[in-house]
Amino acid sequence: MHQLRNIQRRTAALLVLAGLWAPFAVLAQTAPPALSKVRISTSLGDFEAELYADKAPKTVANFLQYVNDKHYDGTIFHRVIAGFMVQGGGYDAQYRERKTRAPVQHEGRQALAAGLKNTTGTLAMARTNDPQSATSQFFINVVDNAFLDPSFQSFGYTVFGKVTSGMDVVQKIRTTPTGAGGPFPSDVPRTPVIIQSITLLK
């Protein structure tokens, strides 16, 4: 035990000298457990989801940082396609885009190898055509979307969690009437579906 403490002290000293101790300390404190759970409270009700940090660690850490920063509070599900998915986390009710941090590294293939697929109820990161562009927006698969899974030809979309309770609320979101809204020509809920908060459950 004494030898272990000495090793820890020497490691800390080296990190301080290298100017790396503060980031290391923050990372050590904020690294999520292998399995964590969040409650997503919306204007149509609440649902809960498990997050799999053991299978998509950078993606879950990124998502939880946005949760801790209250980034999602007051954002909307701005894209709802009943036979596909519901997407949110990027715009407020006035369609103003929220400022985001740098994109998170794509972990789709790693998550797929660990068993995470774009099946009904799973959470995945939204992105542009650039695989390395995911920031805060996420979507919930409301049907099995195997074509979104990574393959040899495609990076696909990183799955990082799954709805565990309140799927009836997600069903309400998927069936809400949609049309044009803000800068979007279609698929926008006519009555805004607001994410009131996302809370990490202890």
Coordinates of C-alpha atoms in Angstrom, one line a residue:
M1 CA 0.0 0.0 0.0
H2 CA 2.8 2.4 0.9
Q3 CA 4.5 1.6 -2.4
L4 CA 1.3 2.3 -4.3
R5 CA 0.9 5.7 -2.6
N6 CA 4.5 6.6 -3.6
I7 CA 3.7 5.7 -7.2
Q8 CA 0.6 7.8 -7.1
R9 CA 2.5 10.7 -5.7
R10 CA 5.2 10.4 -8.3
T11 CA 2.6 10.2 -11.1
A12 CA 0.8 13.3 -9.8
A13 CA 4.1 15.2 -9.6
L14 CA 5.0 14.3 -13.2
L15 CA 1.6 15.4 -14.4
V16 CA 1.9 18.7 -12.5
L17 CA 5.3 19.3 -14.1
A18 CA 3.9 18.5 -17.5
G19 CA 1.0 20.9 -17.0
L20 CA -1.4 18.0 -17.3
W21 CA -2.7 17.5 -13.8
A22 CA -5.8 19.7 -14.0
P23 CA -7.3 18.0 -17.1
F24 CA -6.4 14.6 -15.7
A25 CA -8.1 15.4 -12.5
V26 CA -11.3 16.6 -14.2
L27 CA -11.4 13.5 -16.4
A28 CA -11.0 11.3 -13.4
Q29 CA -13.8 13.0 -11.6
T30 CA -16.3 13.1 -14.5
A31 CA -15.7 9.8 -16.3
P32 CA -19.2 8.1 -16.3
P33 CA -19.8 4.7 -14.9
A34 CA -20.2 1.8 -17.3
L35 CA -24.0 2.1 -17.0
S36 CA -25.8 5.3 -16.1
K37 CA -29.4 6.4 -16.5
V38 CA -31.0 9.7 -17.4
R39 CA -34.6 11.1 -17.2
I40 CA -35.7 13.1 -20.2
S41 CA -38.6 15.4 -19.2
T42 CA -40.6 16.7 -22.1
S43 CA -43.8 18.6 -22.7
L44 CA -45.5 15.3 -23.5
G45 CA -44.2 13.4 -20.5
D46 CA -41.0 11.8 -19.1
F47 CA -39.0 8.8 -20.2
E48 CA -35.8 7.2 -18.9
A49 CA -32.8 5.9 -20.8
E50 CA -29.7 3.8 -20.0
L51 CA -26.4 5.1 -21.3
Y52 CA -23.6 2.6 -22.1
A53 CA -20.2 4.2 -21.4
D54 CA -18.5 0.8 -21.5
K55 CA -19.5 0.5 -25.2
A56 CA -19.3 4.2 -26.4
P57 CA -17.3 6.0 -23.7
K58 CA -16.5 9.3 -25.5
T59 CA -20.1 9.6 -26.8
V60 CA -21.6 9.1 -23.4
A61 CA -19.2 11.5 -21.7
N62 CA -20.0 14.1 -24.4
F63 CA -23.7 13.6 -23.9
L64 CA -23.5 13.8 -20.1
Q65 CA -21.4 17.0 -20.4
Y66 CA -24.2 18.6 -22.3
V67 CA -26.6 17.3 -19.7
N68 CA -24.5 18.8 -16.9
D69 CA -24.3 22.1 -18.7
K70 CA -28.1 22.2 -19.0
H71 CA -27.6 22.5 -22.8
Y72 CA -30.8 20.5 -23.5
D73 CA -33.1 22.4 -21.2
G74 CA -35.6 24.2 -23.4
T75 CA -34.6 22.6 -26.7
I76 CA -37.1 20.8 -28.9
F77 CA -37.6 17.7 -31.0
H78 CA -37.3 19.5 -34.3
R79 CA -37.4 16.5 -36.6
V80 CA -40.1 13.8 -36.1
I81 CA -40.7 11.1 -38.7
A82 CA -43.2 8.5 -37.4
G83 CA -41.8 5.6 -39.3
F84 CA -38.2 6.4 -38.6
M85 CA -37.0 8.4 -35.6
V86 CA -37.4 11.6 -33.5
Q87 CA -34.5 14.0 -33.3
G88 CA -33.7 16.9 -30.9
G89 CA -31.2 18.6 -28.7
G90 CA -30.0 21.4 -31.0
Y91 CA -32.6 24.1 -31.3
D92 CA -34.8 26.0 -28.9
A93 CA -38.6 26.7 -29.4
Q94 CA -37.8 29.7 -31.5
Y95 CA -35.6 27.5 -33.8
R96 CA -32.4 29.2 -32.6
E97 CA -29.5 26.8 -32.8
R98 CA -27.7 26.2 -29.5
K99 CA -23.9 26.7 -29.4
T100 CA -22.0 23.5 -29.1
R101 CA -18.6 22.2 -28.2
A102 CA -16.2 20.6 -30.7
P103 CA -17.5 17.3 -32.2
V104 CA -17.1 14.0 -30.5
Q105 CA -15.1 11.2 -32.0
H106 CA -17.2 8.8 -34.0
E107 CA -17.6 5.5 -32.1
G108 CA -20.2 3.7 -34.2
R109 CA -18.1 0.7 -35.1
Q110 CA -16.8 0.2 -31.6
A111 CA -20.4 0.4 -30.3
L112 CA -21.7 -2.0 -32.9
A113 CA -18.9 -4.5 -32.1
A114 CA -20.1 -4.3 -28.4
G115 CA -23.7 -5.1 -29.5
L116 CA -25.3 -1.7 -29.9
K117 CA -27.5 -1.5 -33.0
N118 CA -30.0 1.1 -34.2
T119 CA -33.0 -0.8 -33.0
T120 CA -36.3 0.5 -31.6
G121 CA -35.9 2.6 -28.6
T122 CA -32.1 3.2 -28.9
L123 CA -30.5 6.6 -28.7
A124 CA -27.9 7.5 -31.3
M125 CA -25.9 10.6 -32.2
A126 CA -27.1 12.8 -35.1
R127 CA -24.5 14.2 -37.5
T128 CA -24.0 15.7 -40.9
N129 CA -22.5 13.8 -43.8
D130 CA -19.2 14.1 -42.0
P131 CA -18.9 11.1 -39.6
Q132 CA -16.8 13.2 -37.2
S133 CA -19.4 16.0 -36.8
A134 CA -21.7 14.8 -34.0
T135 CA -22.1 17.4 -31.2
S136 CA -25.2 17.7 -29.1
Q137 CA -28.1 16.5 -31.3
F138 CA -29.3 12.9 -30.8
F139 CA -32.2 10.8 -32.1
I140 CA -34.3 8.0 -30.8
N141 CA -35.0 5.1 -33.2
V142 CA -38.8 4.4 -33.2
V143 CA -38.4 1.4 -35.5
D144 CA -35.5 -0.9 -36.3
N145 CA -33.1 1.0 -38.5
A146 CA -30.4 -1.5 -39.5
F147 CA -29.4 0.7 -42.4
L148 CA -28.0 3.2 -39.9
D149 CA -25.6 0.7 -38.4
P150 CA -21.9 1.0 -39.3
S151 CA -20.6 -1.3 -42.1
F152 CA -17.6 -1.7 -44.3
Q153 CA -19.1 0.9 -46.6
S154 CA -20.4 3.4 -44.1
F155 CA -19.5 4.9 -40.7
G156 CA -23.2 4.7 -39.7
Y157 CA -24.5 6.3 -36.5
T158 CA -23.2 5.8 -33.0
V159 CA -25.7 4.2 -30.6
F160 CA -25.0 5.0 -27.0
G161 CA -28.2 4.3 -25.0
K162 CA -31.7 2.9 -24.9
V163 CA -35.1 3.9 -23.5
T164 CA -35.9 1.7 -20.6
S165 CA -39.2 3.2 -19.4
G166 CA -41.7 5.7 -20.8
M167 CA -41.6 4.5 -24.4
D168 CA -45.2 5.5 -24.6
V169 CA -44.0 9.1 -24.4
V170 CA -41.7 8.5 -27.3
Q171 CA -44.7 7.1 -29.2
K172 CA -46.6 10.3 -28.5
I173 CA -43.7 12.3 -29.9
R174 CA -43.5 10.1 -33.0
T175 CA -47.2 10.5 -33.8
T176 CA -47.5 14.3 -33.2
P177 CA -48.7 16.1 -36.3
T178 CA -45.8 17.7 -38.3
G179 CA -45.2 20.2 -41.0
A180 CA -42.9 23.1 -41.9
G181 CA -41.4 25.1 -39.1
G182 CA -38.6 27.6 -38.7
P183 CA -35.9 26.9 -41.3
F184 CA -37.2 23.4 -41.9
P185 CA -39.5 22.5 -44.8
S186 CA -41.1 19.5 -43.1
D187 CA -41.2 17.0 -40.2
V188 CA -41.4 19.7 -37.5
P189 CA -44.0 19.2 -34.8
R190 CA -46.8 21.7 -35.2
T191 CA -47.0 22.0 -31.5
P192 CA -43.5 22.2 -30.2
V193 CA -42.3 19.2 -28.2
I194 CA -40.0 20.7 -25.7
I195 CA -37.2 19.0 -23.7
Q196 CA -37.7 20.6 -20.4
S197 CA -34.7 18.9 -18.8
I198 CA -32.4 15.9 -18.9
T199 CA -31.3 14.8 -15.5
L200 CA -28.7 12.2 -14.6
L201 CA -30.2 9.8 -12.1
K202 CA -28.1 8.9 -9.1

